[in-house]
């Protein structure tokens, strides 16, 4: 049976991994919308290859180029934030939400309002919108499937028991490329994005290096799996073989293992509640040899502490943390600030003491996001 799908952020790491799976069984899928920010050449090539109904660039200044690239193909071209949300609202069986950053929030909410199934990679959207997003999911009868490998692992482990019986959820963290690097102030963007286990986009790679990725994932897990924040802990596991674990009250711990290949959790979402073939390397445990585990070092990598504090504070705090982190990561990638300033900037923005009220709607979340970006940018310029 053919299923319809839209991929938001089709040109990125998660987007292209999703399309790689679809490419292996093209007759099973009808592609509705593919979107990008401004990567016209790749978006147009993908839209033509997969015969998408519509291709959208979020950056409206790229629309003329997209139109030219799609001329004669019969594929609709659109541009701008509103067009992105309209494309995301086209009814489909499954939407893969793989835009990076809070920029993906509007389109994700538009997809949720259609009541369909959303495979969510875009963790910043859930971190920022929190209760606003989970309430919309409940209101519109949508289904949220986690693509993030850790949350996908937990989702799978929770099929083995009842959520009321969970004692602990353990998020595993690789520790990133800088776990053993002494002088964090001298780290370059090239070093920070060179993840030892995963091949990902630049922003999440830097987040992995600072451990903000795990902090965002803690907040993400808090919204996806309502067991209470105090029951979600983080363990550093450098091999990234165990993607996360759930311990039940009888002492049984269920873990999900797999290769460090995002096509595994993406496939789990695409086929859910069934399974599908993937081309991923099978797990070869004798070759891996040993699995190791450590407590996170929050002195050197304070991001998980900051995220936990923001999650405990609730309200607008996670959106403020996320926005400040996005500004700090972009500034680091632009070589405007040293790596070690990323958590300092986030902490300063969070600790100003005049946090906005808890957002109650998408517009209010976007206002908090915008104001926090402006504040973080001002602070960057002050120093
Ligand atoms: P990439 O940077 O590789 O891709 C991002 C995608 O979003 C691209 O299609 C990009 O378009 C588009 N995009 C960027 N900015 C905007 C914008 N302002 N408006 C609309 N679209 C935009 O990111 P990843 O694939 O690595 O990550 C995507 C999301 O998935 C992130 O939230 C990340 O945390 C999460 N995730 C990623 C994993 C991974 O392995 N990569 C693993 C788990 C979660 P363009 O090409 O034009 O710039």
GROMACS .gro file of C-alpha atoms and ligand atoms in nm:
model
  431
    1UNK     CA    1   0.000   0.000   0.000
    2UNK     CA    2   0.139   0.341  -0.096
    3UNK     CA    3   0.176   0.589   0.190
    4UNK     CA    4   0.209   0.964   0.160
    5UNK     CA    5   0.493   1.151   0.326
    6UNK     CA    6   0.628   1.504   0.363
    7UNK     CA    7   0.984   1.571   0.470
    8UNK     CA    8   1.055   1.906   0.635
    9UNK     CA    9   1.428   1.968   0.616
   10UNK     CA   10   1.470   1.724   0.327
   11UNK     CA   11   1.819   1.845   0.233
   12UNK     CA   12   1.970   1.788   0.579
   13UNK     CA   13   2.131   1.489   0.741
   14UNK     CA   14   1.807   1.336   0.875
   15UNK     CA   15   1.614   1.439   0.563
   16UNK     CA   16   1.855   1.271   0.322
   17UNK     CA   17   1.878   0.959   0.542
   18UNK     CA   18   1.498   0.937   0.524
   19UNK     CA   19   1.505   0.974   0.146
   20UNK     CA   20   1.775   0.710   0.126
   21UNK     CA   21   1.534   0.461   0.285
   22UNK     CA   22   1.251   0.570   0.056
   23UNK     CA   23   1.477   0.537  -0.248
   24UNK     CA   24   1.499   0.162  -0.173
   25UNK     CA   25   1.122   0.114  -0.196
   26UNK     CA   26   0.994   0.407  -0.405
   27UNK     CA   27   0.666   0.240  -0.499
   28UNK     CA   28   0.568   0.229  -0.132
   29UNK     CA   29   0.568   0.609  -0.104
   30UNK     CA   30   0.403   0.916  -0.251
   31UNK     CA   31   0.608   1.227  -0.171
   32UNK     CA   32   0.396   1.532  -0.103
   33UNK     CA   33   0.623   1.812   0.025
   34UNK     CA   34   1.000   1.844   0.044
   35UNK     CA   35   1.143   2.153   0.210
   36UNK     CA   36   1.476   2.326   0.269
   37UNK     CA   37   1.598   2.664   0.383
   38UNK     CA   38   1.785   2.782   0.072
   39UNK     CA   39   1.968   2.481  -0.070
   40UNK     CA   40   1.793   2.513  -0.405
   41UNK     CA   41   2.011   2.281  -0.613
   42UNK     CA   42   1.975   1.986  -0.378
   43UNK     CA   43   1.607   2.047  -0.306
   44UNK     CA   44   1.521   2.068  -0.675
   45UNK     CA   45   1.721   1.753  -0.752
   46UNK     CA   46   1.545   1.561  -0.473
   47UNK     CA   47   1.202   1.693  -0.571
   48UNK     CA   48   1.257   1.576  -0.929
   49UNK     CA   49   1.402   1.239  -0.830
   50UNK     CA   50   1.115   1.164  -0.591
   51UNK     CA   51   0.847   1.340  -0.800
   52UNK     CA   52   0.735   1.553  -0.507
   53UNK     CA   53   0.411   1.749  -0.539
   54UNK     CA   54   0.564   2.066  -0.392
   55UNK     CA   55   0.911   2.192  -0.301
   56UNK     CA   56   0.943   2.480  -0.056
   57UNK     CA   57   1.231   2.705   0.044
   58UNK     CA   58   1.186   2.878   0.379
   59UNK     CA   59   1.404   3.166   0.261
   60UNK     CA   60   1.180   3.351   0.019
   61UNK     CA   61   1.476   3.516  -0.154
   62UNK     CA   62   1.561   3.171  -0.298
   63UNK     CA   63   1.219   3.116  -0.455
   64UNK     CA   64   1.304   3.252  -0.801
   65UNK     CA   65   1.599   3.015  -0.824
   66UNK     CA   66   1.379   2.725  -0.712
   67UNK     CA   67   1.117   2.812  -0.972
   68UNK     CA   68   1.387   2.819  -1.240
   69UNK     CA   69   1.532   2.487  -1.124
   70UNK     CA   70   1.189   2.319  -1.132
   71UNK     CA   71   1.073   2.478  -1.457
   72UNK     CA   72   0.895   2.225  -1.678
   73UNK     CA   73   0.895   1.954  -1.408
   74UNK     CA   74   0.531   2.002  -1.305
   75UNK     CA   75   0.642   2.035  -0.943
   76UNK     CA   76   0.500   2.331  -0.752
   77UNK     CA   77   0.754   2.571  -0.604
   78UNK     CA   78   0.687   2.790  -0.303
   79UNK     CA   79   0.887   3.009  -0.066
   80UNK     CA   80   0.867   3.178   0.272
   81UNK     CA   81   0.765   3.081   0.623
   82UNK     CA   82   0.393   3.088   0.553
   83UNK     CA   83   0.432   2.868   0.245
   84UNK     CA   84   0.639   2.628   0.454
   85UNK     CA   85   0.357   2.597   0.710
   86UNK     CA   86   0.096   2.559   0.435
   87UNK     CA   87   0.296   2.278   0.276
   88UNK     CA   88   0.339   2.111   0.618
   89UNK     CA   89  -0.038   2.128   0.662
   90UNK     CA   90  -0.107   1.922   0.350
   91UNK     CA   91  -0.262   1.596   0.472
   92UNK     CA   92  -0.016   1.304   0.466
   93UNK     CA   93   0.020   0.970   0.639
   94UNK     CA   94   0.352   1.073   0.795
   95UNK     CA   95   0.554   1.393   0.827
   96UNK     CA   96   0.924   1.375   0.901
   97UNK     CA   97   1.010   1.690   1.098
   98UNK     CA   98   1.383   1.737   1.035
   99UNK     CA   99   1.434   2.113   1.020
  100UNK     CA  100   1.710   2.226   1.254
  101UNK     CA  101   1.625   2.468   1.533
  102UNK     CA  102   1.316   2.648   1.651
  103UNK     CA  103   1.262   2.751   1.286
  104UNK     CA  104   1.091   2.412   1.253
  105UNK     CA  105   0.831   2.481   1.519
  106UNK     CA  106   0.567   2.653   1.303
  107UNK     CA  107   0.568   2.379   1.036
  108UNK     CA  108   0.564   2.101   1.300
  109UNK     CA  109   0.262   2.261   1.466
  110UNK     CA  110   0.092   2.293   1.126
  111UNK     CA  111   0.145   1.919   1.071
  112UNK     CA  112   0.022   1.835   1.422
  113UNK     CA  113  -0.297   2.033   1.359
  114UNK     CA  114  -0.378   1.791   1.074
  115UNK     CA  115  -0.389   1.509   1.329
  116UNK     CA  116  -0.145   1.287   1.140
  117UNK     CA  117   0.170   1.103   1.241
  118UNK     CA  118   0.482   1.312   1.295
  119UNK     CA  119   0.826   1.153   1.310
  120UNK     CA  120   1.001   1.420   1.515
  121UNK     CA  121   1.375   1.478   1.480
  122UNK     CA  122   1.350   1.854   1.536
  123UNK     CA  123   1.407   1.844   1.913
  124UNK     CA  124   1.442   2.224   1.947
  125UNK     CA  125   1.075   2.261   1.850
  126UNK     CA  126   0.959   2.033   2.132
  127UNK     CA  127   1.203   2.184   2.382
  128UNK     CA  128   1.077   2.536   2.306
  129UNK     CA  129   0.708   2.462   2.281
  130UNK     CA  130   0.686   2.184   2.544
  131UNK     CA  131   0.334   2.176   2.683
  132UNK     CA  132   0.198   2.385   2.392
  133UNK     CA  133   0.306   2.112   2.151
  134UNK     CA  134   0.199   1.814   2.363
  135UNK     CA  135  -0.141   1.979   2.421
  136UNK     CA  136  -0.180   2.028   2.044
  137UNK     CA  137  -0.090   1.662   1.985
  138UNK     CA  138  -0.363   1.556   2.230
  139UNK     CA  139  -0.618   1.805   2.096
  140UNK     CA  140  -0.577   1.707   1.732
  141UNK     CA  141  -0.528   1.333   1.789
  142UNK     CA  142  -0.183   1.342   1.628
  143UNK     CA  143   0.084   1.079   1.690
  144UNK     CA  144   0.438   1.186   1.777
  145UNK     CA  145   0.707   0.927   1.700
  146UNK     CA  146   1.058   1.011   1.822
  147UNK     CA  147   1.333   0.996   1.560
  148UNK     CA  148   1.611   1.098   1.797
  149UNK     CA  149   1.796   0.770   1.850
  150UNK     CA  150   1.777   0.790   2.231
  151UNK     CA  151   1.405   0.867   2.241
  152UNK     CA  152   1.335   0.614   1.973
  153UNK     CA  153   1.518   0.360   2.190
  154UNK     CA  154   1.311   0.455   2.496
  155UNK     CA  155   0.993   0.441   2.288
  156UNK     CA  156   1.083   0.087   2.185
  157UNK     CA  157   1.180  -0.016   2.541
  158UNK     CA  158   0.848   0.118   2.673
  159UNK     CA  159   0.671  -0.139   2.458
  160UNK     CA  160   0.800  -0.391   2.714
  161UNK     CA  161   0.610  -0.253   3.013
  162UNK     CA  162   0.377   0.011   3.154
  163UNK     CA  163   0.497   0.368   3.204
  164UNK     CA  164   0.367   0.360   3.566
  165UNK     CA  165   0.615   0.079   3.634
  166UNK     CA  166   0.923   0.271   3.515
  167UNK     CA  167   1.189   0.326   3.781
  168UNK     CA  168   1.445   0.502   3.561
  169UNK     CA  169   1.490   0.619   3.207
  170UNK     CA  170   1.860   0.632   3.120
  171UNK     CA  171   1.960   0.850   2.828
  172UNK     CA  172   2.298   0.749   2.695
  173UNK     CA  173   2.541   1.014   2.569
  174UNK     CA  174   2.850   0.953   2.360
  175UNK     CA  175   3.022   1.242   2.538
  176UNK     CA  176   3.104   1.398   2.200
  177UNK     CA  177   3.443   1.459   2.039
  178UNK     CA  178   3.583   1.675   2.322
  179UNK     CA  179   3.536   1.449   2.624
  180UNK     CA  180   3.911   1.407   2.663
  181UNK     CA  181   4.020   1.750   2.533
  182UNK     CA  182   4.174   1.958   2.812
  183UNK     CA  183   4.160   2.315   2.684
  184UNK     CA  184   3.803   2.373   2.568
  185UNK     CA  185   3.864   2.744   2.498
  186UNK     CA  186   4.091   2.659   2.202
  187UNK     CA  187   3.850   2.419   2.030
  188UNK     CA  188   3.779   2.506   1.664
  189UNK     CA  189   3.449   2.452   1.480
  190UNK     CA  190   3.620   2.177   1.277
  191UNK     CA  191   3.712   1.989   1.596
  192UNK     CA  192   3.370   2.040   1.750
  193UNK     CA  193   3.176   1.903   1.451
  194UNK     CA  194   3.399   1.595   1.414
  195UNK     CA  195   3.176   1.357   1.607
  196UNK     CA  196   3.343   1.021   1.674
  197UNK     CA  197   3.031   0.805   1.612
  198UNK     CA  198   2.763   0.998   1.424
  199UNK     CA  199   2.760   1.191   1.095
  200UNK     CA  200   2.518   1.480   1.159
  201UNK     CA  201   2.444   1.843   1.073
  202UNK     CA  202   2.673   2.115   1.213
  203UNK     CA  203   2.439   2.246   1.483
  204UNK     CA  204   2.363   1.913   1.650
  205UNK     CA  205   2.731   1.819   1.621
  206UNK     CA  206   2.830   2.127   1.822
  207UNK     CA  207   2.547   2.051   2.066
  208UNK     CA  208   2.696   1.703   2.112
  209UNK     CA  209   3.035   1.855   2.183
  210UNK     CA  210   2.897   2.094   2.448
  211UNK     CA  211   2.653   1.830   2.581
  212UNK     CA  212   2.365   2.071   2.511
  213UNK     CA  213   2.237   1.798   2.282
  214UNK     CA  214   2.190   1.575   2.586
  215UNK     CA  215   2.041   1.866   2.779
  216UNK     CA  216   1.787   1.928   2.502
  217UNK     CA  217   1.720   1.554   2.493
  218UNK     CA  218   1.653   1.551   2.866
  219UNK     CA  219   1.380   1.813   2.815
  220UNK     CA  220   1.256   1.627   2.507
  221UNK     CA  221   1.231   1.303   2.705
  222UNK     CA  222   1.049   1.485   2.986
  223UNK     CA  223   0.775   1.586   2.739
  224UNK     CA  224   0.759   1.258   2.549
  225UNK     CA  225   0.767   1.018   2.844
  226UNK     CA  226   0.582   1.151   3.150
  227UNK     CA  227   0.769   0.970   3.426
  228UNK     CA  228   0.893   1.281   3.609
  229UNK     CA  229   1.222   1.463   3.553
  230UNK     CA  230   1.380   1.305   3.861
  231UNK     CA  231   1.348   0.964   3.696
  232UNK     CA  232   1.543   1.060   3.384
  233UNK     CA  233   1.920   1.034   3.414
  234UNK     CA  234   2.213   1.063   3.178
  235UNK     CA  235   2.503   0.820   3.143
  236UNK     CA  236   2.803   0.872   2.918
  237UNK     CA  237   2.853   0.568   2.694
  238UNK     CA  238   3.128   0.650   2.440
  239UNK     CA  239   3.060   0.359   2.203
  240UNK     CA  240   2.700   0.471   2.122
  241UNK     CA  241   2.586   0.110   2.096
  242UNK     CA  242   2.315   0.123   2.363
  243UNK     CA  243   2.092   0.409   2.252
  244UNK     CA  244   1.904   0.433   2.583
  245UNK     CA  245   1.748   0.216   2.855
  246UNK     CA  246   1.436   0.179   3.065
  247UNK     CA  247   1.452   0.019   3.408
  248UNK     CA  248   1.125  -0.116   3.550
  249UNK     CA  249   1.033  -0.149   3.918
  250UNK     CA  250   1.101  -0.523   3.919
  251UNK     CA  251   1.468  -0.451   3.843
  252UNK     CA  252   1.452  -0.543   3.473
  253UNK     CA  253   1.635  -0.302   3.245
  254UNK     CA  254   1.543  -0.302   2.876
  255UNK     CA  255   1.790  -0.147   2.635
  256UNK     CA  256   1.783  -0.084   2.263
  257UNK     CA  257   2.110  -0.146   2.078
  258UNK     CA  258   2.202  -0.074   1.721
  259UNK     CA  259   2.462   0.070   1.485
  260UNK     CA  260   2.526   0.447   1.496
  261UNK     CA  261   2.316   0.503   1.187
  262UNK     CA  262   2.013   0.730   1.196
  263UNK     CA  263   1.845   0.517   0.932
  264UNK     CA  264   1.764   0.266   1.209
  265UNK     CA  265   1.545   0.497   1.422
  266UNK     CA  266   1.407   0.667   1.109
  267UNK     CA  267   1.305   0.326   0.971
  268UNK     CA  268   1.147   0.239   1.303
  269UNK     CA  269   0.927   0.550   1.270
  270UNK     CA  270   0.851   0.502   0.899
  271UNK     CA  271   0.738   0.143   0.949
  272UNK     CA  272   0.580   0.181   1.296
  273UNK     CA  273   0.414  -0.023   1.436
  274UNK     CA  274   0.575  -0.273   1.200
  275UNK     CA  275   0.939  -0.311   1.088
  276UNK     CA  276   1.112  -0.257   0.756
  277UNK     CA  277   1.444  -0.359   0.600
  278UNK     CA  278   1.736  -0.117   0.618
  279UNK     CA  279   2.080  -0.134   0.456
  280UNK     CA  280   2.246  -0.063   0.793
  281UNK     CA  281   2.544  -0.267   0.909
  282UNK     CA  282   2.437  -0.533   1.159
  283UNK     CA  283   2.565  -0.491   1.511
  284UNK     CA  284   2.888  -0.687   1.553
  285UNK     CA  285   2.934  -0.710   1.930
  286UNK     CA  286   3.253  -0.924   1.935
  287UNK     CA  287   3.424  -0.660   1.715
  288UNK     CA  288   3.299  -0.380   1.942
  289UNK     CA  289   3.436  -0.581   2.235
  290UNK     CA  290   3.359  -0.360   2.533
  291UNK     CA  291   3.090  -0.119   2.638
  292UNK     CA  292   3.178   0.146   2.898
  293UNK     CA  293   2.976   0.391   3.105
  294UNK     CA  294   3.064   0.708   3.301
  295UNK     CA  295   2.890   0.979   3.497
  296UNK     CA  296   2.869   1.305   3.297
  297UNK     CA  297   3.128   1.566   3.400
  298UNK     CA  298   2.906   1.869   3.466
  299UNK     CA  299   3.200   2.081   3.584
  300UNK     CA  300   3.353   2.080   3.237
  301UNK     CA  301   3.026   2.043   3.045
  302UNK     CA  302   2.759   2.234   3.240
  303UNK     CA  303   2.495   2.208   2.964
  304UNK     CA  304   2.308   1.914   3.117
  305UNK     CA  305   2.284   2.092   3.452
  306UNK     CA  306   2.154   2.408   3.280
  307UNK     CA  307   1.897   2.207   3.087
  308UNK     CA  308   1.779   2.023   3.397
  309UNK     CA  309   1.744   2.353   3.583
  310UNK     CA  310   1.547   2.499   3.291
  311UNK     CA  311   1.321   2.193   3.279
  312UNK     CA  312   1.264   2.217   3.655
  313UNK     CA  313   1.185   2.589   3.628
  314UNK     CA  314   0.946   2.506   3.340
  315UNK     CA  315   0.740   2.781   3.176
  316UNK     CA  316   0.948   2.983   2.933
  317UNK     CA  317   1.288   2.867   3.063
  318UNK     CA  318   1.344   2.580   2.812
  319UNK     CA  319   1.256   2.810   2.519
  320UNK     CA  320   1.499   3.073   2.651
  321UNK     CA  321   1.772   2.810   2.694
  322UNK     CA  322   1.717   2.678   2.344
  323UNK     CA  323   1.716   3.021   2.179
  324UNK     CA  324   2.031   3.133   2.362
  325UNK     CA  325   2.203   2.809   2.267
  326UNK     CA  326   2.108   2.849   1.899
  327UNK     CA  327   2.256   3.202   1.898
  328UNK     CA  328   2.571   3.086   2.079
  329UNK     CA  329   2.626   2.787   1.847
  330UNK     CA  330   2.583   3.004   1.536
  331UNK     CA  331   2.833   3.257   1.677
  332UNK     CA  332   3.082   2.980   1.754
  333UNK     CA  333   3.047   2.832   1.404
  334UNK     CA  334   3.105   3.186   1.266
  335UNK     CA  335   3.422   3.200   1.480
  336UNK     CA  336   3.286   3.497   1.676
  337UNK     CA  337   3.310   3.334   2.021
  338UNK     CA  338   3.523   3.057   2.168
  339UNK     CA  339   3.368   2.717   2.231
  340UNK     CA  340   3.386   2.759   2.609
  341UNK     CA  341   3.162   3.068   2.590
  342UNK     CA  342   2.860   2.875   2.460
  343UNK     CA  343   2.739   2.752   2.802
  344UNK     CA  344   2.841   3.078   2.969
  345UNK     CA  345   2.621   3.278   2.733
  346UNK     CA  346   2.326   3.042   2.783
  347UNK     CA  347   2.365   3.059   3.161
  348UNK     CA  348   2.383   3.440   3.156
  349UNK     CA  349   2.067   3.474   2.948
  350UNK     CA  350   1.884   3.226   3.171
  351UNK     CA  351   1.999   3.379   3.496
  352UNK     CA  352   1.890   3.736   3.423
  353UNK     CA  353   1.596   3.671   3.650
  354UNK     CA  354   1.320   3.826   3.439
  355UNK     CA  355   1.203   3.519   3.253
  356UNK     CA  356   0.888   3.577   3.049
  357UNK     CA  357   0.560   3.413   3.153
  358UNK     CA  358   0.497   3.055   3.046
  359UNK     CA  359   0.390   3.062   2.679
  360UNK     CA  360   0.038   2.933   2.620
  361UNK     CA  361   0.026   2.935   2.240
  362UNK     CA  362   0.252   2.895   1.938
  363UNK     CA  363   0.267   3.274   1.896
  364UNK     CA  364   0.374   3.319   2.258
  365UNK     CA  365   0.649   3.055   2.221
  366UNK     CA  366   0.775   3.234   1.909
  367UNK     CA  367   0.773   3.566   2.097
  368UNK     CA  368   0.982   3.416   2.379
  369UNK     CA  369   1.217   3.264   2.121
  370UNK     CA  370   1.257   3.594   1.938
  371UNK     CA  371   1.311   3.801   2.255
  372UNK     CA  372   1.566   3.550   2.389
  373UNK     CA  373   1.759   3.554   2.062
  374UNK     CA  374   1.773   3.931   2.074
  375UNK     CA  375   1.893   3.927   2.435
  376UNK     CA  376   2.156   3.661   2.361
  377UNK     CA  377   2.277   3.860   2.059
  378UNK     CA  378   2.302   4.180   2.269
  379UNK     CA  379   2.506   3.993   2.528
  380UNK     CA  380   2.738   3.861   2.258
  381UNK     CA  381   2.798   4.214   2.138
  382UNK     CA  382   2.853   4.352   2.488
  383UNK     CA  383   3.148   4.129   2.566
  384LIG     P1  384   2.101   1.967   0.900
  384LIG     O1  385   2.168   2.096   0.931
  384LIG     O2  386   2.178   1.860   0.833
  384LIG     O3  387   1.971   1.995   0.810
  384LIG     C1  388   1.878   2.091   0.848
  384LIG     C2  389   1.763   2.099   0.750
  384LIG     O4  390   1.678   2.209   0.791
  384LIG     C3  391   1.806   2.131   0.607
  384LIG     O5  392   1.712   2.078   0.518
  384LIG     C4  393   1.800   2.285   0.604
  384LIG     O6  394   1.786   2.338   0.473
  384LIG     C5  395   1.675   2.309   0.685
  384LIG     N1  396   1.675   2.439   0.750
  384LIG     C6  397   1.781   2.502   0.809
  384LIG     N2  398   1.743   2.621   0.857
  384LIG     C7  399   1.612   2.635   0.826
  384LIG     C8  400   1.515   2.739   0.845
  384LIG     N3  401   1.548   2.854   0.908
  384LIG     N4  402   1.391   2.720   0.801
  384LIG     C9  403   1.355   2.607   0.738
  384LIG     N5  404   1.442   2.504   0.714
  384LIG    C10  405   1.568   2.519   0.759
  384LIG     O7  406   2.038   1.916   1.036
  384LIG     P2  407   2.021   1.765   1.087
  384LIG     O8  408   1.955   1.682   0.983
  384LIG     O9  409   2.148   1.721   1.147
  384LIG    O10  410   1.921   1.787   1.210
  384LIG    C11  411   1.784   1.817   1.189
  384LIG    C12  412   1.713   1.806   1.324
  384LIG    O11  413   1.718   1.669   1.365
  384LIG    C13  414   1.779   1.887   1.437
  384LIG    O12  415   1.679   1.934   1.523
  384LIG    C14  416   1.865   1.783   1.509
  384LIG    O13  417   1.882   1.815   1.645
  384LIG    C15  418   1.779   1.658   1.492
  384LIG     N6  419   1.853   1.534   1.497
  384LIG    C16  420   1.952   1.510   1.404
  384LIG    C17  421   2.024   1.393   1.406
  384LIG    C18  422   2.130   1.364   1.304
  384LIG    O14  423   2.185   1.254   1.304
  384LIG     N7  424   2.162   1.455   1.216
  384LIG    C19  425   2.001   1.292   1.511
  384LIG    C20  426   1.894   1.325   1.600
  384LIG    C21  427   1.822   1.442   1.592
  384LIG     P3  428   1.916   2.387   0.386
  384LIG    O15  429   1.981   2.259   0.339
  384LIG    O16  430   1.860   2.468   0.279
  384LIG    O17  431   2.004   2.464   0.482
   0.00000   0.00000   0.00000
